[in-house]
Short mmCIF file of C-alpha atoms in Angstrom, two decimals:
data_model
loop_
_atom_site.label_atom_id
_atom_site.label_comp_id
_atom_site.label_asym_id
_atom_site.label_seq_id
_atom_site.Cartn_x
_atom_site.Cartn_y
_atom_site.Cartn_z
CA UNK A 1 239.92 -10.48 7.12
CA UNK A 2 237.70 -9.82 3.87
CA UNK A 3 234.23 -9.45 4.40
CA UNK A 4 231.87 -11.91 2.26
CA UNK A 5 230.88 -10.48 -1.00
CA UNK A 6 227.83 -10.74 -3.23
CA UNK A 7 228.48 -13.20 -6.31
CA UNK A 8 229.78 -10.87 -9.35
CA UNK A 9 227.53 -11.44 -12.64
CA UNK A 10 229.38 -13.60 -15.39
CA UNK A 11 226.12 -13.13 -17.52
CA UNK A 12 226.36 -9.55 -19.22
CA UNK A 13 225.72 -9.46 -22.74
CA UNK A 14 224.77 -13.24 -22.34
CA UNK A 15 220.99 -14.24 -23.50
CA UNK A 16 219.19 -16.62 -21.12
CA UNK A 17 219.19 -19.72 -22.94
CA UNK A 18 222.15 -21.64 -25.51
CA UNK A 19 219.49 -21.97 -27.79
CA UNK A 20 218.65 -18.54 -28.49
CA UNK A 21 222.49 -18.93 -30.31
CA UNK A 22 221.81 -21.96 -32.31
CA UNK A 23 221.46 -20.13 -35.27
CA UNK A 24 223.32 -16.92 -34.04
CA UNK A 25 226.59 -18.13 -36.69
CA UNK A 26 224.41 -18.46 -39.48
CA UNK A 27 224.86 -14.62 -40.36
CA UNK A 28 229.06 -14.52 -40.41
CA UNK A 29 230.79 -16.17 -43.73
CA UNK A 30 229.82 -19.48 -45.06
CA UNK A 31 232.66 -20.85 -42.98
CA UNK A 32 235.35 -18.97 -41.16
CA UNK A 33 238.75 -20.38 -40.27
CA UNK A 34 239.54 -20.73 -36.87
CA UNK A 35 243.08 -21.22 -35.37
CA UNK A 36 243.98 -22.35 -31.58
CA UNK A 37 247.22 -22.45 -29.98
CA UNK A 38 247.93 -24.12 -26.88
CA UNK A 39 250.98 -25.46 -25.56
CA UNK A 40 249.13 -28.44 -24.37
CA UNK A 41 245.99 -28.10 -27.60
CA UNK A 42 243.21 -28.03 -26.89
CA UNK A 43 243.96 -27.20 -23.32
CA UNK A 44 241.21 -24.65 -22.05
CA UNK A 45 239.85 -24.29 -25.40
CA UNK A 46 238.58 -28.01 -25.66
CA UNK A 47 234.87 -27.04 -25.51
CA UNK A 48 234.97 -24.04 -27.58
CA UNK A 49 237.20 -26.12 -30.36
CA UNK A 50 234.15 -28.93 -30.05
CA UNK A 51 231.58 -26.11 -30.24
CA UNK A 52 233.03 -24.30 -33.13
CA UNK A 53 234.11 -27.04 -35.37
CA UNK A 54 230.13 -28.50 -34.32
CA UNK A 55 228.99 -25.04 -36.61
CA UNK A 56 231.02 -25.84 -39.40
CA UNK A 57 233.66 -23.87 -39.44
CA UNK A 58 237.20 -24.83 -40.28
CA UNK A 59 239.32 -25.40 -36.82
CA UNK A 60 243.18 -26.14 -36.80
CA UNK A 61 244.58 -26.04 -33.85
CA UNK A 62 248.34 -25.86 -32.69
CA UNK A 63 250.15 -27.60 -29.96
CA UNK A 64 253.69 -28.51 -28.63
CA UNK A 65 254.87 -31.85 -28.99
CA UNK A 66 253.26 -35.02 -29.72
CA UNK A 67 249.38 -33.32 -30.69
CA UNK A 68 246.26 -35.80 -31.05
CA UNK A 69 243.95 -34.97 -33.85
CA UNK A 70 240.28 -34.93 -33.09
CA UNK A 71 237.77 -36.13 -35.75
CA UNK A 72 237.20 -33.37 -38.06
CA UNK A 73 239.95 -30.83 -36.21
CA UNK A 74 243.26 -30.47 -38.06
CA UNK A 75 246.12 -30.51 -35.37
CA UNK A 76 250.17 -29.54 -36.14
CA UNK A 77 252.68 -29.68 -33.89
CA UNK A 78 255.99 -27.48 -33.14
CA UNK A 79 259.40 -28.39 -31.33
CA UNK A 80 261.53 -26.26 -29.33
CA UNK A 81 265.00 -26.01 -31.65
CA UNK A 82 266.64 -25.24 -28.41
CA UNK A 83 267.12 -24.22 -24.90
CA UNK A 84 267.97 -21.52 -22.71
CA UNK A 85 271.66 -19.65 -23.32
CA UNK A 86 274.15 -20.94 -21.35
CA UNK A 87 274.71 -18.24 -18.22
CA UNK A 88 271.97 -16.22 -19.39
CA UNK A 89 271.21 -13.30 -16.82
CA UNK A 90 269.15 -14.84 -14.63
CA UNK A 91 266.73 -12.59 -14.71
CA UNK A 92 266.24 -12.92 -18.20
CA UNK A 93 265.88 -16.36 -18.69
CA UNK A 94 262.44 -16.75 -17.75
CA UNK A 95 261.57 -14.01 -20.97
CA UNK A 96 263.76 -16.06 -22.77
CA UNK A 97 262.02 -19.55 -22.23
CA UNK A 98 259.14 -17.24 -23.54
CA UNK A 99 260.90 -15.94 -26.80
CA UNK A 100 262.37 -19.35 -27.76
CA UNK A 101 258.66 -21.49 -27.41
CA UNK A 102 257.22 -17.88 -28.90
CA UNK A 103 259.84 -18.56 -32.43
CA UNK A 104 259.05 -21.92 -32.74
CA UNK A 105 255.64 -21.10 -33.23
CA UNK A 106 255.89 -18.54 -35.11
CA UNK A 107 257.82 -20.45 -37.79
CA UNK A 108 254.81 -23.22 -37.22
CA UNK A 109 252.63 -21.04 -38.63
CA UNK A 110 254.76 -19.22 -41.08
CA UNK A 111 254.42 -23.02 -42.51
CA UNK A 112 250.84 -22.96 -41.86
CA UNK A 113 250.40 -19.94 -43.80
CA UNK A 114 252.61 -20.88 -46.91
CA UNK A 115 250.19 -24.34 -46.91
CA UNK A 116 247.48 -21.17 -48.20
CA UNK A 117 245.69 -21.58 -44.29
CA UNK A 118 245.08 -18.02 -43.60
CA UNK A 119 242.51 -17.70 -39.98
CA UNK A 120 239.89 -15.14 -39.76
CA UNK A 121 240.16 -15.83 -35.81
CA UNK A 122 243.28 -17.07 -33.79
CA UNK A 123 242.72 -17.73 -30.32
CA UNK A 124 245.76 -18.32 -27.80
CA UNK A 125 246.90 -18.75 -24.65
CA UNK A 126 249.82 -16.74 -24.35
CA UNK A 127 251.30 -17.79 -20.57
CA UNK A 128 254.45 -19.58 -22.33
CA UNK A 129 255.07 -16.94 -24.70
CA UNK A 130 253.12 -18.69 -27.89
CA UNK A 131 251.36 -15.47 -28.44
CA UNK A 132 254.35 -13.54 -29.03
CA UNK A 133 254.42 -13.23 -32.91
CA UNK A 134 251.05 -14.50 -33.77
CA UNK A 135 250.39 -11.16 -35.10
CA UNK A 136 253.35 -10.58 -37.07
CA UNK A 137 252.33 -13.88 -39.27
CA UNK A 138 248.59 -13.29 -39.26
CA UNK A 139 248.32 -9.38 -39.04
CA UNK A 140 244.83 -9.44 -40.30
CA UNK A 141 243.70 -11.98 -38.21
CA UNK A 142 241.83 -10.97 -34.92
CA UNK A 143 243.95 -12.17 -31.91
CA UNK A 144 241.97 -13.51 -29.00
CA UNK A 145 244.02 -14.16 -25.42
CA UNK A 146 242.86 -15.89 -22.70
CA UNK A 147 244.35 -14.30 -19.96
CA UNK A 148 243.94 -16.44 -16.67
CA UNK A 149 246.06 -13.43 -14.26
CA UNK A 150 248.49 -11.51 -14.45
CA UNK A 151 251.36 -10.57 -11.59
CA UNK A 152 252.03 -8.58 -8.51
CA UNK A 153 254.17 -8.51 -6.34
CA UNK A 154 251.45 -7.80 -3.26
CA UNK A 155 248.05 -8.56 -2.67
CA UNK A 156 247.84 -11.17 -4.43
CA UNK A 157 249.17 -14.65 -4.15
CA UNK A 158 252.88 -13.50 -4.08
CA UNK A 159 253.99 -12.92 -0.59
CA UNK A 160 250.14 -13.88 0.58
CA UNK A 161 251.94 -16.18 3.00
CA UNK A 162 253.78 -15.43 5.91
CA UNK A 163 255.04 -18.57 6.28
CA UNK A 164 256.81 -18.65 3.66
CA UNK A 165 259.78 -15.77 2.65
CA UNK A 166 258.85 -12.08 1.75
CA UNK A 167 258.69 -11.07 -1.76
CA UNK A 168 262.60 -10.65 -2.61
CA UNK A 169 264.15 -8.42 -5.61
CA UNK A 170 264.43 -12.10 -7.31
CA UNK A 171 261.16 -12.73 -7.14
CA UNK A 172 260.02 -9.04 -8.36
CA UNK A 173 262.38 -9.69 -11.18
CA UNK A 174 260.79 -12.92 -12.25
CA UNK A 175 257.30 -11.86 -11.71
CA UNK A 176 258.51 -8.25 -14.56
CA UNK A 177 260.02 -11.57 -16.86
CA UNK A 178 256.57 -12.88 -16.81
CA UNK A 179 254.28 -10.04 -17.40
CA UNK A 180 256.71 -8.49 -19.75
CA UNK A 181 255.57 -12.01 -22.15
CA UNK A 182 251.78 -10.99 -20.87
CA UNK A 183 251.78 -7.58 -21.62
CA UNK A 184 253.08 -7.59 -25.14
CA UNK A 185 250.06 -10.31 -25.68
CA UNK A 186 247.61 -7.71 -23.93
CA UNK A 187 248.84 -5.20 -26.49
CA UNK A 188 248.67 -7.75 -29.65
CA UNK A 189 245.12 -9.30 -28.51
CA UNK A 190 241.99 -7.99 -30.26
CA UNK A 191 239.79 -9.55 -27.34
CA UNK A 192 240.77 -11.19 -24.19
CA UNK A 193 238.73 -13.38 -22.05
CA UNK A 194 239.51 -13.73 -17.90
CA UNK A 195 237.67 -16.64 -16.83
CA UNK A 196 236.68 -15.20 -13.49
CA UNK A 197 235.43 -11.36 -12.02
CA UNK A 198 238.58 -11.48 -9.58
CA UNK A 199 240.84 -12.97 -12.23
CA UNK A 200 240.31 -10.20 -14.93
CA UNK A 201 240.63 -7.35 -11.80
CA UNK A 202 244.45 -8.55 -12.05
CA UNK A 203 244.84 -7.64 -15.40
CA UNK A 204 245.76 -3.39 -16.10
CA UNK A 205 243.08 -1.70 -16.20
CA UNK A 206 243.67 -0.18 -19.72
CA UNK A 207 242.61 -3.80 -20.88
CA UNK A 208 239.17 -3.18 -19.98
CA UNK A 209 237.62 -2.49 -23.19
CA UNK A 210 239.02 -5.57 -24.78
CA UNK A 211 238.07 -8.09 -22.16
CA UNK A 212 235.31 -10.28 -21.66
CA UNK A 213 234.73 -12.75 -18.29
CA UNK A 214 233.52 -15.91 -19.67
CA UNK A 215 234.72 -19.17 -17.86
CA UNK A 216 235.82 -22.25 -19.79
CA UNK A 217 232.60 -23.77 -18.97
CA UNK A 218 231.47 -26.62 -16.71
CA UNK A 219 229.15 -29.78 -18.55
CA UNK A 220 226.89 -29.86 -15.60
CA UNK A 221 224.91 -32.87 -17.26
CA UNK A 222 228.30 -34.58 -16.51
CA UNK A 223 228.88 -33.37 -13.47
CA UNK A 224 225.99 -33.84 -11.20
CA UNK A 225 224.92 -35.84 -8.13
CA UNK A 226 224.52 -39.75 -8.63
CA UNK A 227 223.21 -41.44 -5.54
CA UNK A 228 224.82 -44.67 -7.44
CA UNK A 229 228.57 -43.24 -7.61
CA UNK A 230 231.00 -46.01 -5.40
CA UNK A 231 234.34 -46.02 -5.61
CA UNK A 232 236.38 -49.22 -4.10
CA UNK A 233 240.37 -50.17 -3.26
CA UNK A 234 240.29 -53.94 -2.62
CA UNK A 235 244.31 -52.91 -1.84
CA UNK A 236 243.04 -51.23 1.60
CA UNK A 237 240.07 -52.87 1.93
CA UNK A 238 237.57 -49.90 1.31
CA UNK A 239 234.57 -49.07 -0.42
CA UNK A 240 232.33 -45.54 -0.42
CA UNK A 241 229.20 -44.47 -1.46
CA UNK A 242 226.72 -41.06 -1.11
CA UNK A 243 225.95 -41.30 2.61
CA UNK A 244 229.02 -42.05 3.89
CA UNK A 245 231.18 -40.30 6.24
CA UNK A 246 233.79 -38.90 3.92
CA UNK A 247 235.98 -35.92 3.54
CA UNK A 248 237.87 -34.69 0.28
CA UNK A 249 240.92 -32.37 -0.80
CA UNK A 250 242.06 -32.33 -4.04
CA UNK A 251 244.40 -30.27 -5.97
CA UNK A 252 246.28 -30.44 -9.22
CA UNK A 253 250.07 -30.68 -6.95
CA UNK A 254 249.49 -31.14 -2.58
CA UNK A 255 251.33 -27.74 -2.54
CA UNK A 256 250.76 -24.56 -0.52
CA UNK A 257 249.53 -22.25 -2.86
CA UNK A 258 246.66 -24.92 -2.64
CA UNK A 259 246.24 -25.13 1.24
CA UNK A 260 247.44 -28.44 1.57
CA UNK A 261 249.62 -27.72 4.57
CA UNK A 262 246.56 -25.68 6.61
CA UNK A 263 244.00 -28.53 5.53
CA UNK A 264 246.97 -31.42 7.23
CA UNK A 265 247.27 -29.19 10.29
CA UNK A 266 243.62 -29.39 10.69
CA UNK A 267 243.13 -33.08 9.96
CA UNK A 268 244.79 -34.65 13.54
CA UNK A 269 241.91 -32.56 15.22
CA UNK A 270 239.14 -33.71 12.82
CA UNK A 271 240.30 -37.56 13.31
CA UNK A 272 240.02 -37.07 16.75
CA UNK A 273 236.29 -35.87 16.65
CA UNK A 274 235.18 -38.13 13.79
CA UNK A 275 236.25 -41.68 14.50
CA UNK A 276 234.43 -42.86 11.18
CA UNK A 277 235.39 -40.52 8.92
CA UNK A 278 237.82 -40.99 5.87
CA UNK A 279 239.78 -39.16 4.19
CA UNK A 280 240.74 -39.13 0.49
CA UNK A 281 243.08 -37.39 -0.73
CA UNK A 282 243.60 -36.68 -4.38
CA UNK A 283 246.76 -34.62 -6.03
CA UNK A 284 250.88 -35.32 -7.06
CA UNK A 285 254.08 -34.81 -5.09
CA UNK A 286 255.00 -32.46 -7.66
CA UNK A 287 254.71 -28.37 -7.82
CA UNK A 288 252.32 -26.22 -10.02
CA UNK A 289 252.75 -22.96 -8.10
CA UNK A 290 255.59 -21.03 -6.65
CA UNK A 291 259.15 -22.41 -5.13
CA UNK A 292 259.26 -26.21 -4.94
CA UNK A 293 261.24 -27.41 -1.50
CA UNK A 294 264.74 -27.51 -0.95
CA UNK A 295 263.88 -31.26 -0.71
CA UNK A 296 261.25 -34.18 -0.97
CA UNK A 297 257.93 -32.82 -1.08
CA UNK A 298 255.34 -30.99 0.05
CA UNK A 299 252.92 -33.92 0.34
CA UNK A 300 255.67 -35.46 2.43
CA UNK A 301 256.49 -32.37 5.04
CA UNK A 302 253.56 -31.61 6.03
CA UNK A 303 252.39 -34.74 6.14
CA UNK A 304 255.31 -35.74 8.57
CA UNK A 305 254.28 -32.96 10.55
CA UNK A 306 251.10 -34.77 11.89
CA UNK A 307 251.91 -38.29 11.21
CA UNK A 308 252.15 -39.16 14.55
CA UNK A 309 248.60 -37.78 15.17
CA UNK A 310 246.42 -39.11 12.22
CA UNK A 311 244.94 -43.10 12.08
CA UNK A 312 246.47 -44.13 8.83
CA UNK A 313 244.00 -46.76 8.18
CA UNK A 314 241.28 -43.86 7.42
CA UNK A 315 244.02 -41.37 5.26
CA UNK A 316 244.25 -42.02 1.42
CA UNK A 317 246.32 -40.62 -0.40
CA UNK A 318 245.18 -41.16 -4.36
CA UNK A 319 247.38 -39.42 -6.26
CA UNK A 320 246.49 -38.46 -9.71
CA UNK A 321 243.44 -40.30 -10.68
CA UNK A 322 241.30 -40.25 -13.80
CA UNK A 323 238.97 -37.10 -14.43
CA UNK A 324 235.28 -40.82 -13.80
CA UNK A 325 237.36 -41.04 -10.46
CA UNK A 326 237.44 -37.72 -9.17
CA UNK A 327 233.82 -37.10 -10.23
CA UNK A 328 232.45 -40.23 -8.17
CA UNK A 329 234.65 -38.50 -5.09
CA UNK A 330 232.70 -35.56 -5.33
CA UNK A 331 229.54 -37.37 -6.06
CA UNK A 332 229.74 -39.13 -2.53
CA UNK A 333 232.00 -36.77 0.17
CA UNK A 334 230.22 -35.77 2.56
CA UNK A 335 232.67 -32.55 2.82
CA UNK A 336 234.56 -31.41 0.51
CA UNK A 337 237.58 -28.67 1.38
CA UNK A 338 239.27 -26.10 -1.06
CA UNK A 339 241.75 -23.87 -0.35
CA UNK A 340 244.22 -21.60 -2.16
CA UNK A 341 245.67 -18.26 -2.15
CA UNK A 342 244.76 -15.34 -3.84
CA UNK A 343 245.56 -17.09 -7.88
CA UNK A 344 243.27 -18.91 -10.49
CA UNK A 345 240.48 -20.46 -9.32
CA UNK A 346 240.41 -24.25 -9.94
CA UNK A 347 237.83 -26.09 -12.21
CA UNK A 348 237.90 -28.82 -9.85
CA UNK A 349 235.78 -26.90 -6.54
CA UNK A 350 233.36 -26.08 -9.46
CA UNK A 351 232.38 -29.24 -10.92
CA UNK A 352 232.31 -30.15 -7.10
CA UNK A 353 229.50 -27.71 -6.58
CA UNK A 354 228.12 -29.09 -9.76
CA UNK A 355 228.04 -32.72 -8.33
CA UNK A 356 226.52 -31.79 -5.24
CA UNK A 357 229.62 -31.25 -2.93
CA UNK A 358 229.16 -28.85 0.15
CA UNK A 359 232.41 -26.95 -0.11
CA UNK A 360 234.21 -25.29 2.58
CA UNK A 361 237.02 -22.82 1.31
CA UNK A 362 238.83 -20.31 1.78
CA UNK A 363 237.45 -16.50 1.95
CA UNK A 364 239.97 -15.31 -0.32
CA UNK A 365 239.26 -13.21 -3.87
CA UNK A 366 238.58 -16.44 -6.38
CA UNK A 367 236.61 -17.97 -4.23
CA UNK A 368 234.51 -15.50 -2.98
CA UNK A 369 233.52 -15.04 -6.79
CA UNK A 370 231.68 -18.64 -6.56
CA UNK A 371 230.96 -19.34 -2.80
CA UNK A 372 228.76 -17.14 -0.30
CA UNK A 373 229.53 -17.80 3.15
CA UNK A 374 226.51 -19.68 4.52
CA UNK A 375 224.48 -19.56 1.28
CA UNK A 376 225.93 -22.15 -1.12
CA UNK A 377 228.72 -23.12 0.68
CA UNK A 378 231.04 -22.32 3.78
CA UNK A 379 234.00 -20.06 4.14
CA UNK A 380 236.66 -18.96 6.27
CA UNK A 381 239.75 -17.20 6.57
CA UNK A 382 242.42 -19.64 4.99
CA UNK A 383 244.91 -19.70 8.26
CA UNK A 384 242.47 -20.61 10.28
CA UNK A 385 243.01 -24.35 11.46
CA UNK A 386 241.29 -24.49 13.93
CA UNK A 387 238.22 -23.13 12.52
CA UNK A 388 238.29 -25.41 9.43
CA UNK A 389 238.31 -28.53 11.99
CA UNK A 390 235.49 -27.19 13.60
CA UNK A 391 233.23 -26.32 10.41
CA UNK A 392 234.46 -29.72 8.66
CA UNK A 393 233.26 -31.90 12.50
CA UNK A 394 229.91 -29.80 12.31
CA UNK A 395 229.13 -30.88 8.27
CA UNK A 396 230.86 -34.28 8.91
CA UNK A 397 228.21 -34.23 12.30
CA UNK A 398 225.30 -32.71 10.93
CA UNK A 399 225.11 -33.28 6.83
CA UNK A 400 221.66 -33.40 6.57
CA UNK A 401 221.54 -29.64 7.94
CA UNK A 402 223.60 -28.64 4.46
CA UNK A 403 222.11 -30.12 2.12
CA UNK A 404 220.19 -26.57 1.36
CA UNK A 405 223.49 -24.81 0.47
CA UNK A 406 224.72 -28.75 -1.93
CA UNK A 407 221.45 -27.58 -3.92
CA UNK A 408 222.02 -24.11 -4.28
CA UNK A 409 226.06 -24.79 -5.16
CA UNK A 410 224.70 -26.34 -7.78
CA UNK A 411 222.37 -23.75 -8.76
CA UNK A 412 225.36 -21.29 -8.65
CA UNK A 413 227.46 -23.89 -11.00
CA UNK A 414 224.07 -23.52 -13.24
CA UNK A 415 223.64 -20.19 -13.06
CA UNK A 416 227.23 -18.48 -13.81
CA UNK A 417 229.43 -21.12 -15.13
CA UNK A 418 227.16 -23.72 -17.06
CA UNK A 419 228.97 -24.73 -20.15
CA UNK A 420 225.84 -24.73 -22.59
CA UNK A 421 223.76 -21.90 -21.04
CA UNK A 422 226.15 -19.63 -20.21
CA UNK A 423 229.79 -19.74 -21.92
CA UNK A 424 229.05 -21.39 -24.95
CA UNK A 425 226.93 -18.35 -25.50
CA UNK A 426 229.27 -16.04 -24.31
CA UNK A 427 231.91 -17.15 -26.66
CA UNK A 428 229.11 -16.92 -29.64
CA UNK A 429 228.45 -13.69 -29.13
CA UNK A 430 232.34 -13.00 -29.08
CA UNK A 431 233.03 -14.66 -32.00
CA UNK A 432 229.65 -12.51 -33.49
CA UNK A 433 232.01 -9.47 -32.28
CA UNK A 434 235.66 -10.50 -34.29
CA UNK A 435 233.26 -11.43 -37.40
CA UNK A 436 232.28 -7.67 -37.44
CA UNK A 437 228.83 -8.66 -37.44
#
């Protein structure tokens, strides 16, 4: 089991205060030109696109498909020409699906340039292969790659599992398809940013000098406790607010790399010790992470797997629900669980700190960079079902007892991950750094 760690510091070479860098662009060119690609634009750059394009400077930003401009923000579009090869090597088609979306933007750009567009900064995310040939189009350009994690076949989320099959030459061979697409950006990028301490320790280690840890950022004047939130399904007859006895799980997909078969398993005992609680949970039937099942879904196995045991009058399950929706949830749980294997932390536990959520989760790597056990939050090992009933009966029991570590989650979210005190700034002073100034 790992033993709880201190909380790493996001904050090097990072002033104090956001406004210290109000002016801290003044000093580079009049205006510089800014590029951002993203399969799904603006993606994880949405803040820093608002930010720069706030200081003037020129911002175009590349996407695939359908792209929607925002006001003042000049987005293009580029579409796949085709598919994989037909009985392509198996083990080569995952490179492949990198190469092909990796041409297609190239020759995007190629336009972009021949329009006379020419970027002083491009910055990418290069996990579908986008950031292939930026470099051979822009040469002089400096390249920045966010790079969320990179692959390995053990000790990390790969294999983390035992219920699930050992790590097989297939899956070695996949994981070499997709770093081979993340180390060629790793060698092309100027600068790379890991959003998390644990998340850039993935990366080789000969990448050090380049990165930076900055996180995307998290508007905690949005996210924040409302003793007013409610949130009410006429359908089932049900309406919550702060005080009441609720418990949360949410994920992007109810999938495993997520937890959501250890937080079921622990949900018939809960039930049974909390006749008023309810449950809400939030998250699709589809899959994000990993291997999907050989059929249905996840959200249905495991959910048949206790079925008989849970009252499903006090289980709701949400779905996918707007970003207002999800907010309000954390703004009134009581408890709110997170789980996942060693991989990318989710924004979502965050801005649940930031509203005021007492989190339990997991004691594994990404976590441990935001949650001390018993300080602003609650942890445990992420197998452990029994002890994740027993910690969720004792908040559900004794809330009032917590509300300590709901203050100070907040004051972490504040502290390390605040969007205008602390990544704004670090991105400033990055963008101070590929300026030359």
């Amino acid at each position: 089991m790992q033993q709880d760690m201190p909380l790493l510091d996001f904050n090097s070479n990072v002033v104090s205060s956001f406004h210290d860098y109000q002016n801290l662009l003044v000093g580079f060119k009049s205006q510089m030109k800014l590029l951002f690609v993203h399969q799904n634009f603006p993606g994880q750059f949405k803040h820093l696109v608002r930010f720069c394009q706030a200081k003037g400077h020129e911002v175009v930003g590349l996407g695939a498909g359908k792209v929607v401009e925002a006001e003042g923000i000049r987005a293009l579009s580029y579409t796949l020409e085709r598919g994989n090869t037909p009985g392509i090597h198996s083990w080569a088609q995952e490179f492949e699906s990198k190469v092909i979306r990796g041409e297609a933007c190239a020759l995007a750009l190629q336009r972009l340039k021949t329009s006379g567009f020419e970027p002083d900064i491009v910055f990418a995310h290069p996990g579908w292969g986008e950031a292939l040939f930026i470099k051979a189009i822009y040469p002089r350009a400096k390249l920045v790659c966010l790079m969320e994690y990179y692959y390995r076949p053990d000790g990390q989320d790969l294999g983390f599992d035992p219920e699930f099959p050992g790590v097989s030459l297939e899956d070695q061979a996949r994981l070499a398809s997709k770093n081979a697409n993340l180390l060629l950006a790793m060698e092309a990028m100027d600068y790379g940013v890991s959003p998390t301490p644990w998340q850039a320790s993935t990366l080789p280690s000969w990448v050090g000098n380049k990165l930076r840890v900055i996180h995307e950022g998290i508007d905690t004047d949005l996210c924040k406790p409302d003793p007013s939130a409610r949130i009410a399904l006429p359908s089932r007859g049900v309406g919550i607010r702060p005080g009441d006895e609720v418990l949360t799980f949410v994920a992007r997909n109810l999938e495993p790399v997520r937890g959501y078969h250890i937080f079921m398993r622990a949900l018939p005992e809960i039930m049974a010790r909390r006749p008023k609680a309810k449950i809400f949970i939030v998250g699709g039937d589809g899959v994000s992470y990993g291997r999907a099942p050989e059929s249905g879904s996840y959200r249905e196995r495991y959910l048949r797997e206790v079925a008989g045991q849970l009252d499903p009058q006090r289980v709701f399950f949400l779905g996918k629900i707007q970003y207002k929706v999800f907010l309000q949830l954390m703004q009134i749980t009581r408890c709110h669980v997170y789980l996942t294997y060693p991989f990318v932390l989710s924004w979502s536990v965050l801005e649940a700190m930031s509203a005021g959520a007492l989190v339990i989760g997991s004691r594994t790597a990404p976590v441990m960079d935001a949650i001390k056990d018993g300080s602003n939050g609650l942890l445990l090992d992420f197998f452990d079902v029994a002890g994740l009933a027993e910690r969720v009966c004792d908040v559900l029991a004794n809330s009032d007892r917590y509300d300590g570590m709901r203050a100070a989650a907040r004051q972490t979210v504040l502290e390390h991950f605040d969007l205008e005190s602390v990544c704004l700034p670090a991105y400033a002073r990055l963008l101070e750094d590929c300026a030359g100034y």
